[in-house]
């Protein structure tokens, strides 16, 4: 079946270092969404990418959608302790639901 | 605007019992989706309701069911609970179905003993 995979599963960084998580889909996606879940919290929508090759920025966060619309990445510049959490990518499934990757858990050492 | 509200926040049940979880979506949102979140499996889709109709269903056994009311509020029910049903159950609402971004509630933490 359709799969959305994310790597790495965990990432430990020193505050100030950069961080990147990668998302790959087994099928071409009409769009991809990114969510952040803080420890003990619930997923919160960050952004949606729709166009091939699209790049969007939110302050220190840069999101990219691949040319083939099968992969995406989230890059955080100069991480802060407030960036701690699990980052999920999600794409539409064939049944109309959103399929989530298993997420990348980011920890930041001050 | 109030967010997605899920009740209760925590539940402890015994194997074999049944449980009902409730979700009130954001006002104006007609689509409600339910997800099960566990450390090993991540976020797994249960089902989605739109205008009181189940639009999509994930690969969960028939013990998992849901419904949506005319005011878009939704409930999910799990019967004959098993230990493996222990998880965080998340409800999410959106204005339209499928591609719209999801707004999640705080979830219901279910523990089955």
Short mmCIF file of C-alpha atoms in Angstrom, two decimals:
data_model
loop_
_atom_site.label_atom_id
_atom_site.label_comp_id
_atom_site.label_asym_id
_atom_site.label_seq_id
_atom_site.Cartn_x
_atom_site.Cartn_y
_atom_site.Cartn_z
CA UNK A 1 0.00 0.00 0.00
CA UNK A 2 0.87 3.66 -0.17
CA UNK A 3 3.59 4.67 2.25
CA UNK A 4 5.10 7.89 3.53
CA UNK A 5 8.54 7.45 5.04
CA UNK A 6 10.58 9.85 7.09
CA UNK A 7 14.22 9.92 8.06
CA UNK A 8 15.86 10.17 10.44
CA UNK A 9 13.68 8.77 13.19
CA UNK A 10 15.57 10.73 15.84
CA UNK A 11 17.88 13.72 15.71
CA UNK A 12 19.81 15.19 18.60
CA UNK A 13 21.41 18.57 17.99
CA UNK A 14 23.19 21.23 19.94
CA UNK A 15 21.31 24.50 20.15
CA UNK A 16 22.33 26.65 17.21
CA UNK A 17 22.97 23.73 14.87
CA UNK A 18 20.85 23.13 11.78
CA UNK A 19 18.38 20.28 11.41
CA UNK A 20 16.83 18.58 8.39
CA UNK A 21 14.18 15.89 8.12
CA UNK A 22 13.32 14.12 4.89
CA UNK A 23 10.05 12.70 3.69
CA UNK A 24 9.54 10.23 0.83
CA UNK A 25 6.32 8.93 -0.63
CA UNK A 26 5.86 5.71 -2.57
CA UNK A 27 3.46 7.58 -4.90
CA UNK A 28 3.21 11.03 -6.43
CA UNK A 29 1.41 13.43 -4.12
CA UNK A 30 -0.98 16.23 -4.99
CA UNK A 31 0.30 18.07 -1.93
CA UNK A 32 2.29 17.48 1.21
CA UNK A 33 1.66 18.82 4.68
CA UNK A 34 3.94 19.24 7.66
CA UNK A 35 2.93 19.07 11.30
CA UNK A 36 4.75 19.56 14.60
CA UNK A 37 3.89 17.77 17.82
CA UNK A 38 5.43 19.07 21.03
CA UNK A 39 6.06 16.55 23.83
CA UNK A 40 2.73 15.76 25.47
CA UNK A 41 0.86 17.74 22.86
CA UNK A 42 -1.03 17.16 19.66
CA UNK A 43 0.06 17.62 16.03
CA UNK A 44 -0.17 21.20 14.85
CA UNK A 45 -0.34 22.08 11.17
CA UNK A 46 2.70 23.99 9.92
CA UNK A 47 2.40 24.26 6.16
CA UNK A 48 1.08 22.76 2.94
CA UNK A 49 3.07 22.53 -0.27
CA UNK A 50 1.28 22.02 -3.56
CA UNK A 51 3.53 22.88 -6.50
CA UNK A 52 6.42 20.85 -7.88
CA UNK A 53 9.71 22.29 -6.64
CA UNK A 54 7.95 24.65 -4.26
CA UNK A 55 9.96 26.22 -1.46
CA UNK A 56 8.31 28.01 1.45
CA UNK A 57 9.84 29.68 4.47
CA UNK A 58 8.53 30.36 7.93
CA UNK A 59 11.16 32.30 9.85
CA UNK A 60 13.94 29.72 10.48
CA UNK A 61 11.99 26.86 8.85
CA UNK A 62 12.37 26.07 5.14
CA UNK A 63 10.07 23.58 3.46
CA UNK A 64 10.68 22.08 0.05
CA UNK A 65 8.56 19.91 -2.25
CA UNK A 66 10.47 17.81 -4.73
CA UNK A 67 10.23 18.23 -8.49
CA UNK A 68 8.62 14.80 -8.86
CA UNK A 69 6.23 15.56 -5.98
CA UNK A 70 7.31 12.39 -4.19
CA UNK A 71 9.63 13.86 -1.60
CA UNK A 72 9.87 16.80 0.71
CA UNK A 73 12.18 18.23 3.33
CA UNK A 74 12.02 20.50 6.34
CA UNK A 75 15.13 22.40 7.32
CA UNK A 76 15.51 24.37 10.53
CA UNK A 77 18.33 26.89 10.71
CA UNK A 78 20.00 27.54 14.05
CA UNK A 79 17.77 25.35 16.20
CA UNK A 80 16.39 26.64 19.47
CA UNK A 81 15.04 24.73 22.45
CA UNK A 82 11.55 25.76 21.36
CA UNK A 83 12.00 23.63 18.22
CA UNK A 84 11.89 20.43 20.30
CA UNK A 85 9.20 18.02 19.19
CA UNK A 86 8.28 15.51 16.52
CA UNK A 87 7.90 16.68 12.95
CA UNK A 88 5.52 14.77 10.70
CA UNK A 89 4.96 14.95 6.99
CA UNK A 90 1.64 13.78 5.56
CA UNK A 91 0.25 13.21 2.11
CA UNK A 92 -3.18 12.36 0.72
CA UNK A 93 -3.88 8.65 0.49
CA UNK A 94 -5.81 6.89 -2.24
CA UNK A 95 -8.79 6.65 0.09
CA UNK A 96 -8.86 10.39 0.63
CA UNK A 97 -7.34 10.34 4.09
CA UNK A 98 -4.01 11.86 5.10
CA UNK A 99 -1.18 9.35 5.49
CA UNK A 100 1.40 10.41 8.04
CA UNK A 101 5.05 9.52 8.15
CA UNK A 102 6.30 8.15 11.47
CA UNK A 103 7.94 11.46 12.23
CA UNK A 104 11.37 12.74 13.20
CA UNK A 105 11.84 13.40 16.88
CA UNK A 106 14.07 16.41 17.43
CA UNK A 107 15.82 17.06 20.70
CA UNK A 108 17.90 20.19 21.25
CA UNK A 109 20.62 20.42 23.86
CA UNK A 110 21.02 23.93 25.26
CA UNK B 1 -12.53 30.56 17.60
CA UNK B 2 -12.55 27.52 19.88
CA UNK B 3 -10.35 24.61 18.84
CA UNK B 4 -11.17 20.94 18.55
CA UNK B 5 -12.39 19.60 21.87
CA UNK B 6 -12.01 15.98 22.86
CA UNK B 7 -13.43 14.35 25.95
CA UNK B 8 -12.41 12.75 28.14
CA UNK B 9 -8.68 13.51 28.25
CA UNK B 10 -7.83 10.27 30.03
CA UNK B 11 -9.53 6.90 30.33
CA UNK B 12 -8.59 3.68 32.05
CA UNK B 13 -10.56 0.62 31.03
CA UNK B 14 -10.33 -3.13 31.50
CA UNK B 15 -9.99 -5.68 28.74
CA UNK B 16 -13.35 -6.64 27.29
CA UNK B 17 -15.04 -3.36 28.16
CA UNK B 18 -16.15 -0.81 25.63
CA UNK B 19 -15.44 2.89 25.42
CA UNK B 20 -16.89 5.95 23.71
CA UNK B 21 -14.79 9.01 22.89
CA UNK B 22 -16.22 12.36 21.92
CA UNK B 23 -15.00 15.11 19.61
CA UNK B 24 -16.37 18.59 18.93
CA UNK B 25 -14.85 20.10 15.80
CA UNK B 26 -14.04 23.72 15.12
CA UNK B 27 -17.20 25.64 14.34
CA UNK B 28 -17.94 25.45 10.63
CA UNK B 29 -15.77 22.39 10.03
CA UNK B 30 -17.77 19.54 8.57
CA UNK B 31 -15.10 16.89 8.30
CA UNK B 32 -13.92 14.94 11.32
CA UNK B 33 -11.13 12.37 11.19
CA UNK B 34 -9.93 10.01 13.89
CA UNK B 35 -6.37 8.77 14.30
CA UNK B 36 -4.73 6.33 16.68
CA UNK B 37 -1.26 7.27 17.83
CA UNK B 38 1.13 4.77 19.38
CA UNK B 39 4.92 4.95 19.80
CA UNK B 40 5.48 1.99 17.52
CA UNK B 41 2.98 2.64 14.73
CA UNK B 42 2.78 6.42 14.69
CA UNK B 43 -0.40 8.10 13.50
CA UNK B 44 -2.79 5.60 11.97
CA UNK B 45 -6.00 6.63 10.28
CA UNK B 46 -9.21 5.18 11.70
CA UNK B 47 -12.02 6.87 9.78
CA UNK B 48 -13.32 10.15 8.48
CA UNK B 49 -16.82 11.57 8.59
CA UNK B 50 -18.24 14.32 6.46
CA UNK B 51 -21.80 15.58 6.80
CA UNK B 52 -22.76 12.59 8.96
CA UNK B 53 -21.45 10.06 6.42
CA UNK B 54 -18.38 7.91 6.79
CA UNK B 55 -16.27 8.93 3.82
CA UNK B 56 -13.14 6.90 4.45
CA UNK B 57 -12.09 4.05 6.68
CA UNK B 58 -8.68 2.78 7.71
CA UNK B 59 -7.55 -0.78 8.30
CA UNK B 60 -8.91 -1.32 11.78
CA UNK B 61 -11.14 -4.16 12.94
CA UNK B 62 -14.88 -3.75 13.21
CA UNK B 63 -14.56 -3.22 16.95
CA UNK B 64 -13.72 0.36 16.05
CA UNK B 65 -16.70 2.38 14.92
CA UNK B 66 -17.77 5.96 14.78
CA UNK B 67 -20.51 8.34 13.88
CA UNK B 68 -21.11 11.99 13.26
CA UNK B 69 -24.09 14.03 14.31
CA UNK B 70 -25.90 16.80 12.45
CA UNK B 71 -23.93 19.43 14.40
CA UNK B 72 -20.68 17.79 13.15
CA UNK B 73 -19.79 16.47 16.58
CA UNK B 74 -18.39 12.98 16.36
CA UNK B 75 -18.00 9.96 18.57
CA UNK B 76 -15.90 6.86 18.20
CA UNK B 77 -16.56 3.61 19.98
CA UNK B 78 -14.26 0.72 20.69
CA UNK B 79 -15.86 -2.49 21.84
CA UNK B 80 -14.28 -5.54 23.49
CA UNK B 81 -11.16 -3.64 24.39
CA UNK B 82 -7.77 -5.30 24.04
CA UNK B 83 -4.47 -4.36 25.66
CA UNK B 84 -3.18 -3.26 22.26
CA UNK B 85 -5.88 -0.61 22.04
CA UNK B 86 -3.98 1.48 24.57
CA UNK B 87 -3.07 4.62 22.67
CA UNK B 88 -3.66 8.31 22.19
CA UNK B 89 -6.79 8.80 20.10
CA UNK B 90 -6.75 12.03 18.17
CA UNK B 91 -9.64 13.72 16.50
CA UNK B 92 -9.03 16.28 13.77
CA UNK B 93 -11.41 18.55 11.95
CA UNK B 94 -11.17 20.36 8.65
CA UNK B 95 -13.41 22.53 6.54
CA UNK B 96 -13.51 20.10 3.65
CA UNK B 97 -12.42 16.51 3.41
CA UNK B 98 -9.16 15.05 2.06
CA UNK B 99 -6.56 17.71 1.24
CA UNK B 100 -7.52 20.34 3.77
CA UNK B 101 -5.11 20.82 6.68
CA UNK B 102 -6.19 19.05 9.83
CA UNK B 103 -6.78 20.74 13.17
CA UNK B 104 -6.19 18.26 15.95
CA UNK B 105 -7.67 18.10 19.41
CA UNK B 106 -5.63 17.33 22.51
CA UNK B 107 -6.56 13.68 22.26
CA UNK B 108 -7.90 11.07 24.62
CA UNK B 109 -5.29 8.90 26.30
CA UNK B 110 -6.80 5.40 26.63
CA UNK B 111 -5.16 2.83 28.84
CA UNK B 112 -6.46 -0.73 28.77
CA UNK B 113 -5.47 -2.97 31.67
#
